[in-house]
Amino acid sequence: MNFKLKIWRQKDAKSKGEFKTYEVTNIASDTSFLEMMDILNNDLVHKGEEPVAFDHDCREGICGMCSMHINGHAHGPETAVTTCQLYMRKFKDGETITIEPWRSAAFPVIKDLVVDRSAYDKILQAGGFISVRTGSVVDANCIPISNADAEESMDAAACVGCGACAATCKNGSAMLFVAARVSSLAKLPQGRVEGARRAKAMVAKMDELGFGNCTNTGACQAECPKSISITHIARLNREFLAAKLKD
Amino acid sequence: MAFKLDSKIPAGALAEKWSNHKAAIKVVSPANKRKLDIIVVGTGLGGASAAASLGEMGYNVKVFCIQDSPRRAHSIAAQGGINAAKNYQNDNDSVYRLFYDTIKGGDYRAREANVYRLAEVSNAIIDQCVAQGVPFAREYGGLLANRSFGGAQVSRTFYARGQTGQQLLLGAYAALNKEIANGSVKCYTRHEMLDVVVENGEACGIIARNLVTGKLERFGAHAVVIASGGYGNVFFLSTNAMASNGSAAFQCYRKGAGFANPCFTQIHPTCIPIHGTQQSKLTLMSESLRNDGRIWVPKKMEDVEALRAGKIQPSQIAEEDRDYYLERRYPAFGNLVPRDVASRAAKERCDAGYGVNETGLAVFLDFKTAIERLGKDVIKARYGNLFDMYKEITDVSPYEQPMQIFPAVHYTMGGIWVDYNLMTTIPGLYAIGEANFSDHGANRLGASALMQGLADGYFVLPYTIGDYLSAKIQAPKVDTTTKAFDEAEKGVQEKIEKLFAIKGKQSVDDIHKRLGHIMWDNVGMARTKESLEKAIVEIQALRKEFWSDLKLVGTADSFNVELEKALRLADFLELGELMARDALQREESCGGHFRSEHQTEEGEALRHDDKFAYAAVWEYKGMDEAPEMTKEALDYEFTHRAQRNYKN
C-alpha cells in the first residue's frame, strides 16, 4: 500500500509549526500505524533529515504514551484502540492521512507530535491516591468488595492517561480523566475515607492547570481508546457536590 | 582482579534468615533520614514502589524515568497476574511451596535464601496493593479470586482482568504521587541516566540527559538504586517496550559492578508470531490463557500443508487428528508447564515441520474445549481484552478459530549481581526488580516478575539500604562539582560527540535489526558452541561497523530520539557479546538456557550440577577486551536438586 502523509512538524515549543507532506510506499497491510511511521523515519534518516518525533512505547495499547491525532480523530478513525493498535489495513490504498499532535492548551507541543502531558501527573498528585503507608495494612481478605463494585472500579481504572479526552473536548476539559480516577477509588471501601477531599482537590487542580469545563458533549467517551464511560463523570459530579455541601 | 563476592546470606534456618537479618541490620533514625539523599533510576514496579516507600520513611528521593510519566514504565504491560502464598483457595499452598516452585522453576540456579524471602513477603504485597485500591478480581462473596499459572499445581495468582501489571503500577504510581505531593520525592521525567558516578569506591550520583533539552545534568546522592528493567531488546524484536533498554545497568557494569548470568533469557511461549519484515515489536498473549487454552499442532502432515495453503480452517481438523503435545508429554502439568519447557516444545514441533502458518513458525492455542465447557460469556469475562487485542492485530477472532502463537523474547533473568541486601559489587549502588539477577535462576515462573519487583521495592530494599546509610549520617550533601562528576560527564559528552562524528550510512534501526538476527539465530532458544562462537565474531564485526558507519541526524542539544536509540544500541552491541560469552562458558542446559549438546534422551534440559551450580559474575575490562568471570557458588542447603519433572 502507498500513502501520502500530511504531518505536523514543529522544531520545539517556541517555534512555529507547519504541515509537511511525505510519501510512504510498499507498506504491508498488516503493518501497524507506528511501524509505518518507523519506516518513514528510517527513510528520513537515510536522506539526512530529522525523523518525525512522536511518543510511543509499549505498542500494545496499555502504556498510554502514543498520542496522535489522525484524520481529525484522537488515535485515528477506529474506536476503542490506541494509535499503536491501529493497522494500515484500516486505511485506503493511496489515501492522504493527516497527522497532528494533541491540540489542547494544557498540553503544549514539545516537538512535532510530542506534547507535554505533565498536567495529568499534577492532577493525580493533588489527590489521586489512598494515603496508606507501606506495610501498615490489614490482610487483603479483611476488605470484602462485591464483584460488581470491583468490576466497576476496574472499568474506570482501565484509563491509560493518554490525554485523548482533553485533546478531543471542544472545551479542553479533563473531566473524563479525573472522573476515571475518582470513580475507581470511590467504588472501593478503602477509597471512601478520603473521597471528599480527593474530589475537591483534583477538580481544583484541573481548573488551576487551564483545563476547560465539561458541557457533557460526550466527545471524550467516543474518542477514549479504553471506552471509559461518561457515567464516571456523573459519579465525580456527585462526589464533588457532596463534598462541597459538607464544607 | 577477580571479584571477592560476598552474598551476605544470613546464617540460620531458611525460614528464619530474613527475620534474623532484619533484626541484625542497622536502622537510620527519622531525624537522620531527612539528611540523606537517594536516587532511584526507573519507575516501574520496583522503582516506583521503592521510591514511594523510601520517601514515606523520610529519605529525600530523586526518581528518574525516560518516559513522560512514571505510569508509562513497561511493568504496565504485564497481563496475567501476581503470585502470593496466601492459600486463599485452600489448595495446600504455603510460603514453602511458593519457594519450592520458584526455585525448581528456575532450574536450581537461584539463591535459596533470596527466593525464600521473596515467597515470604509475597503475601504482604497483596495486602499492600488492596489497601492502595488495586481492583483485583473478586469472587461473588467479595473475597479475592485466583487463577493458575505455569509451573504450579495450586491457584495462587491474583489478577485484575488481563491488566494486572497496569493496576499494580497504578497503585505504586499513586503511592509515588502521594510522596511527590508531600515533597519527599522529586520526579524527573524524560530524563535518561547515562552514567553512574563512583567516588572513593562508592556510588554517589548519576549523569542524566534531559531528553527534552538534550542537556547533561548531574545529580548527587548517598545511594543510587537501579530499577531500569531488563535488556531483552538486545534481540530487537521482543515483547519489551520500544524504549526498554539495558544501558543504565550496563553503565554500572562498565563502572565495576558485576553482571551475573547475562545469558539467562526468557523466551515466552505465547506471543503472536512474526509477520513480514516491517515489524517493530512482538505482542505477548498472557500465560493466563493457558488456564483454559489448549496448545496443539496437527498430527498429519497433510493437514499442515492444507492449513498453509489455506484449503482448510484449523477448526475443521478432527479432534483425533490433533496433537496436544504438552498434554501428551507432560501429563501432570499439561498446558501449564513452565515457560522454557513450553517454548522448547513448540520449537520441537515446528522444527519437525508441524508449524501451522506459512512461515512454519506457529502453533495453535485453542479455546474450543473451554468455550464448550464454560460458555462464551465466561471466556469473554476472563480473557475478553486479550481476545480483542489478538483480533486487532491479526484480524482473526479467537472465539471462532484458535490463536496462532510462537515463542518470543520476553524477560531477562540475568542482570546486575547483588548480595542479599540487593547491593551490587559497588558500595552504595543497589539494583532491584528485573535489573538484578537474584531470584529467578535460569527461568522465571509466570506472575513472579510483578511479585519480585514489588517485593524488592516495598519490603526488601527500604530495610536493607538503611544498613549502608546508617554509616552516612554524618556525610554532607554530595558535591557534584568534584573530579569524579567532571570525568563522568566528560565521558558521556565525548561518547555523544563520537557518535555524531561517524557520519556513516546506516541508521540505528538498520544495525539493531541485524544484531537482533544474530542474537535470535545464535543465542536464542537453542544454543551450541558453534553458534555462540559465531555470534561473538559477528557481533564484534557489527560493533565495528556501528562505530564506523552509523548515520546520526539532528543535534545533541535538542530532543533527539535517534541519539537516544544510538546510545542504547552502543550498549546492546557489547551486552549481546557478553550474553554469548556467558552462554558459551555454561556447558549445560538449565531453564531458558538450552545448549543443544546437553539434553536428556527425551530432549529435556540437562544440568550439570557438579560443574555449573554457580552464578557467573562478569567484570568489565573494556569494549574490545574479554571480560573476567568470577563464580558465586550456589550451595543448596535446604532443597534437593533434582532433574525437573513436569510429567508426573
Short mmCIF file of C-alpha atoms in Angstrom, two decimals, chain A residues 11 25-28 30-32 34-36 38-39 41-42 44-51 53-60 62-65 78-81 85-87 89-90 110-111 114-118 120-122 124-126 128-148 150-155 157-163 177 181 184-185 188 190 226, chain B residues 49 52-53 56 66-74 76-79 86 88 124 126-144 160-161 163 166-167 170-171 173-178 180-181 187 189-190 212 239-244 275-276 278-284 389 391-395 458-459 505-510 513 551-555 558-562:
data_model
loop_
_atom_site.label_atom_id
_atom_site.label_comp_id
_atom_site.label_asym_id
_atom_site.label_seq_id
_atom_site.Cartn_x
_atom_site.Cartn_y
_atom_site.Cartn_z
CA LYS A 11 11.09 22.18 15.92
CA THR A 25 5.37 3.20 -0.36
CA ASN A 26 5.21 -0.61 -0.20
CA ILE A 27 3.56 -0.75 3.19
CA ALA A 28 2.13 -4.18 4.02
CA ASP A 30 -0.70 -5.81 8.44
CA THR A 31 1.85 -3.14 9.33
CA SER A 32 0.82 -1.09 12.34
CA LEU A 34 3.51 3.29 14.19
CA GLU A 35 5.53 0.79 12.18
CA MET A 36 4.55 2.80 9.12
CA ASP A 38 9.12 3.91 11.72
CA ILE A 39 9.54 3.19 8.02
CA ASN A 41 11.55 7.87 9.86
CA ASN A 42 14.16 5.37 8.70
CA LEU A 44 14.19 10.32 6.53
CA VAL A 45 17.35 9.36 8.43
CA HIS A 46 18.82 7.89 5.25
CA LYS A 47 18.04 11.15 3.49
CA GLY A 48 19.77 13.06 6.29
CA GLU A 49 16.55 14.66 7.51
CA GLU A 50 15.33 14.71 11.09
CA PRO A 51 12.77 12.00 11.71
CA ALA A 53 9.29 12.87 16.80
CA PHE A 54 6.32 11.04 18.29
CA ASP A 55 5.60 9.47 21.67
CA HIS A 56 5.18 5.70 21.84
CA ASP A 57 6.47 2.86 23.96
CA CYS A 58 4.68 -0.40 24.75
CA ARG A 59 2.97 -0.73 21.37
CA GLU A 60 0.28 -2.89 22.85
CA ILE A 62 -1.56 -0.08 27.61
CA CYS A 63 1.16 2.48 28.43
CA GLY A 64 -0.81 5.46 27.12
CA MET A 65 2.28 7.04 25.58
CA GLU A 78 -11.04 3.19 14.77
CA THR A 79 -12.95 3.13 18.04
CA ALA A 80 -11.55 1.75 21.28
CA VAL A 81 -7.93 1.45 20.19
CA GLN A 85 -3.07 -0.73 17.83
CA LEU A 86 -4.18 0.79 14.57
CA TYR A 87 -3.29 -1.18 11.41
CA ARG A 89 -5.48 -2.30 6.53
CA LYS A 90 -7.98 0.17 8.04
CA ILE A 110 7.45 19.81 22.78
CA LYS A 111 8.42 18.77 19.27
CA VAL A 114 5.19 15.10 21.12
CA VAL A 115 3.28 17.08 23.75
CA ASP A 116 3.81 17.78 27.42
CA ARG A 117 1.17 15.92 29.44
CA SER A 118 2.67 16.56 32.87
CA TYR A 120 -2.18 14.88 34.17
CA ASP A 121 0.50 13.82 36.65
CA LYS A 122 -0.08 17.02 38.62
CA LEU A 124 -3.16 12.89 40.28
CA GLN A 125 -0.56 14.26 42.69
CA ALA A 126 -3.30 16.54 44.05
CA GLY A 128 -5.49 10.58 43.10
CA PHE A 129 -4.26 8.16 45.76
CA ILE A 130 -5.17 6.46 49.02
CA SER A 131 -2.97 7.64 51.89
CA VAL A 132 -1.65 4.31 53.08
CA ARG A 133 1.92 3.66 54.17
CA THR A 134 3.87 0.63 53.03
CA GLY A 135 3.21 -2.19 55.44
CA SER A 136 0.60 -0.58 57.66
CA VAL A 137 -2.32 -2.51 56.20
CA VAL A 138 -4.69 -5.34 57.04
CA ASP A 139 -5.00 -8.76 55.39
CA ALA A 140 -6.36 -8.36 51.88
CA ASN A 141 -9.43 -10.51 52.53
CA CYS A 142 -10.45 -8.36 55.52
CA ILE A 143 -11.87 -5.90 52.99
CA PRO A 144 -14.58 -7.79 51.10
CA ILE A 145 -15.68 -5.96 47.94
CA SER A 146 -18.62 -7.09 45.84
CA ASN A 147 -17.76 -8.45 42.44
CA ALA A 148 -19.89 -5.71 40.82
CA ALA A 150 -14.67 -4.34 41.86
CA GLU A 151 -15.65 -4.66 38.20
CA GLU A 152 -16.94 -1.09 38.03
CA SER A 153 -13.82 0.19 39.75
CA MET A 154 -11.75 -1.74 37.22
CA ASP A 155 -13.75 -0.28 34.30
CA ALA A 157 -9.14 2.10 36.32
CA ALA A 158 -8.57 0.99 32.71
CA CYS A 159 -7.77 4.64 31.85
CA VAL A 160 -4.28 4.84 30.34
CA GLY A 161 -3.85 8.60 30.87
CA CYS A 162 -3.14 9.26 27.19
CA GLY A 163 -4.88 12.64 27.07
CA PHE A 177 -9.58 11.57 33.12
CA ARG A 181 -9.57 8.03 38.93
CA SER A 184 -12.38 3.96 40.51
CA LEU A 185 -11.44 4.79 44.11
CA LEU A 188 -13.97 0.81 46.87
CA GLN A 190 -10.61 1.77 51.02
CA LYS A 226 -10.37 2.40 26.55
CA SER B 49 7.46 1.15 44.97
CA ALA B 52 7.47 5.79 47.35
CA SER B 53 8.44 3.66 50.35
CA GLU B 56 7.45 7.73 53.21
CA ILE B 66 12.69 8.10 30.46
CA GLN B 67 9.03 8.45 29.57
CA ASP B 68 6.81 11.48 30.14
CA SER B 69 5.26 9.96 33.26
CA PRO B 70 6.18 7.26 35.77
CA ARG B 71 2.98 5.44 34.81
CA ARG B 72 4.37 4.51 31.35
CA ALA B 73 7.07 2.14 32.65
CA HIS B 74 6.83 -1.26 30.99
CA ILE B 76 2.32 -1.59 32.96
CA ALA B 77 2.12 -4.15 30.18
CA ALA B 78 2.26 -7.23 32.41
CA GLN B 79 -1.00 -9.02 31.82
CA LYS B 86 -1.99 -16.73 50.60
CA TYR B 88 -6.94 -18.46 49.90
CA ALA B 124 2.26 -8.55 52.26
CA ILE B 126 -1.25 -8.39 48.05
CA ASP B 127 -2.35 -6.71 51.30
CA GLN B 128 -0.50 -3.54 50.29
CA CYS B 129 -1.99 -3.42 46.81
CA VAL B 130 -5.56 -3.97 48.04
CA ALA B 131 -5.11 -1.16 50.58
CA GLN B 132 -3.98 1.13 47.74
CA GLY B 133 -7.18 0.44 45.83
CA VAL B 134 -5.98 -2.05 43.23
CA PRO B 135 -9.21 -3.56 41.85
CA PHE B 136 -8.23 -7.24 41.86
CA ALA B 137 -10.75 -9.74 40.55
CA ARG B 138 -13.25 -10.85 43.21
CA GLU B 139 -15.42 -13.86 43.81
CA TYR B 140 -19.14 -13.32 44.31
CA GLY B 141 -18.70 -13.42 48.07
CA GLY B 142 -16.44 -10.37 47.83
CA LEU B 143 -13.18 -12.20 48.52
CA LEU B 144 -10.18 -12.24 46.21
CA ALA B 160 -7.08 -7.67 37.53
CA ARG B 161 -8.51 -8.90 34.21
CA GLN B 163 -4.20 -5.83 33.07
CA GLN B 166 -1.20 -1.86 34.86
CA GLN B 167 -3.21 -1.91 38.06
CA LEU B 170 -1.01 2.50 39.03
CA GLY B 171 -1.02 1.55 42.73
CA TYR B 173 2.46 5.28 40.93
CA ALA B 174 -0.29 6.58 43.21
CA ALA B 175 1.93 5.94 46.25
CA LEU B 176 4.69 7.78 44.40
CA ASN B 177 2.34 10.68 43.61
CA LYS B 178 1.42 10.89 47.28
CA ILE B 180 5.74 13.76 45.30
CA ALA B 181 2.88 15.86 46.67
CA CYS B 187 10.39 13.15 39.97
CA THR B 189 10.54 12.67 33.76
CA ARG B 190 12.04 12.47 30.26
CA VAL B 212 13.75 17.47 26.00
CA THR B 239 7.79 -8.16 23.96
CA ASN B 240 9.58 -5.27 25.71
CA ALA B 241 8.53 -1.69 25.11
CA MET B 242 10.38 0.22 22.41
CA ALA B 243 12.40 2.29 24.86
CA SER B 244 13.22 -0.56 27.27
CA HIS B 275 4.74 -11.40 10.20
CA GLY B 276 6.77 -9.78 7.46
CA GLN B 278 8.41 -4.35 8.92
CA GLN B 279 7.57 -5.41 12.45
CA SER B 280 8.81 -3.30 15.36
CA LYS B 281 7.92 -5.47 18.34
CA LEU B 282 6.19 -8.65 19.38
CA THR B 283 2.99 -8.85 21.35
CA LEU B 284 2.56 -11.20 24.24
CA MET B 389 -6.20 -7.37 21.17
CA LYS B 391 -8.24 -9.73 16.74
CA GLU B 392 -6.99 -6.15 16.26
CA ILE B 393 -3.54 -7.41 15.36
CA THR B 394 -4.34 -10.49 13.30
CA ASP B 395 -7.89 -9.89 12.06
CA TYR B 458 8.20 -2.21 49.07
CA PHE B 459 9.65 -4.68 51.52
CA LYS B 505 25.43 5.36 6.07
CA GLN B 506 23.42 3.01 8.29
CA SER B 507 20.64 4.06 10.62
CA VAL B 508 20.36 2.84 14.20
CA ASP B 509 17.45 0.58 13.28
CA ASP B 510 19.35 -0.95 10.33
CA LYS B 513 17.81 -5.34 13.32
CA LYS B 551 24.33 7.72 10.39
CA LEU B 552 23.00 10.03 13.05
CA VAL B 553 20.87 13.10 12.35
CA GLY B 554 19.83 16.06 14.49
CA THR B 555 21.83 17.64 17.29
CA SER B 558 17.76 19.02 21.43
CA PHE B 559 15.01 16.39 21.63
CA ASN B 560 16.65 13.67 19.55
CA VAL B 561 15.22 10.17 19.57
CA GLU B 562 17.83 8.85 17.12
#
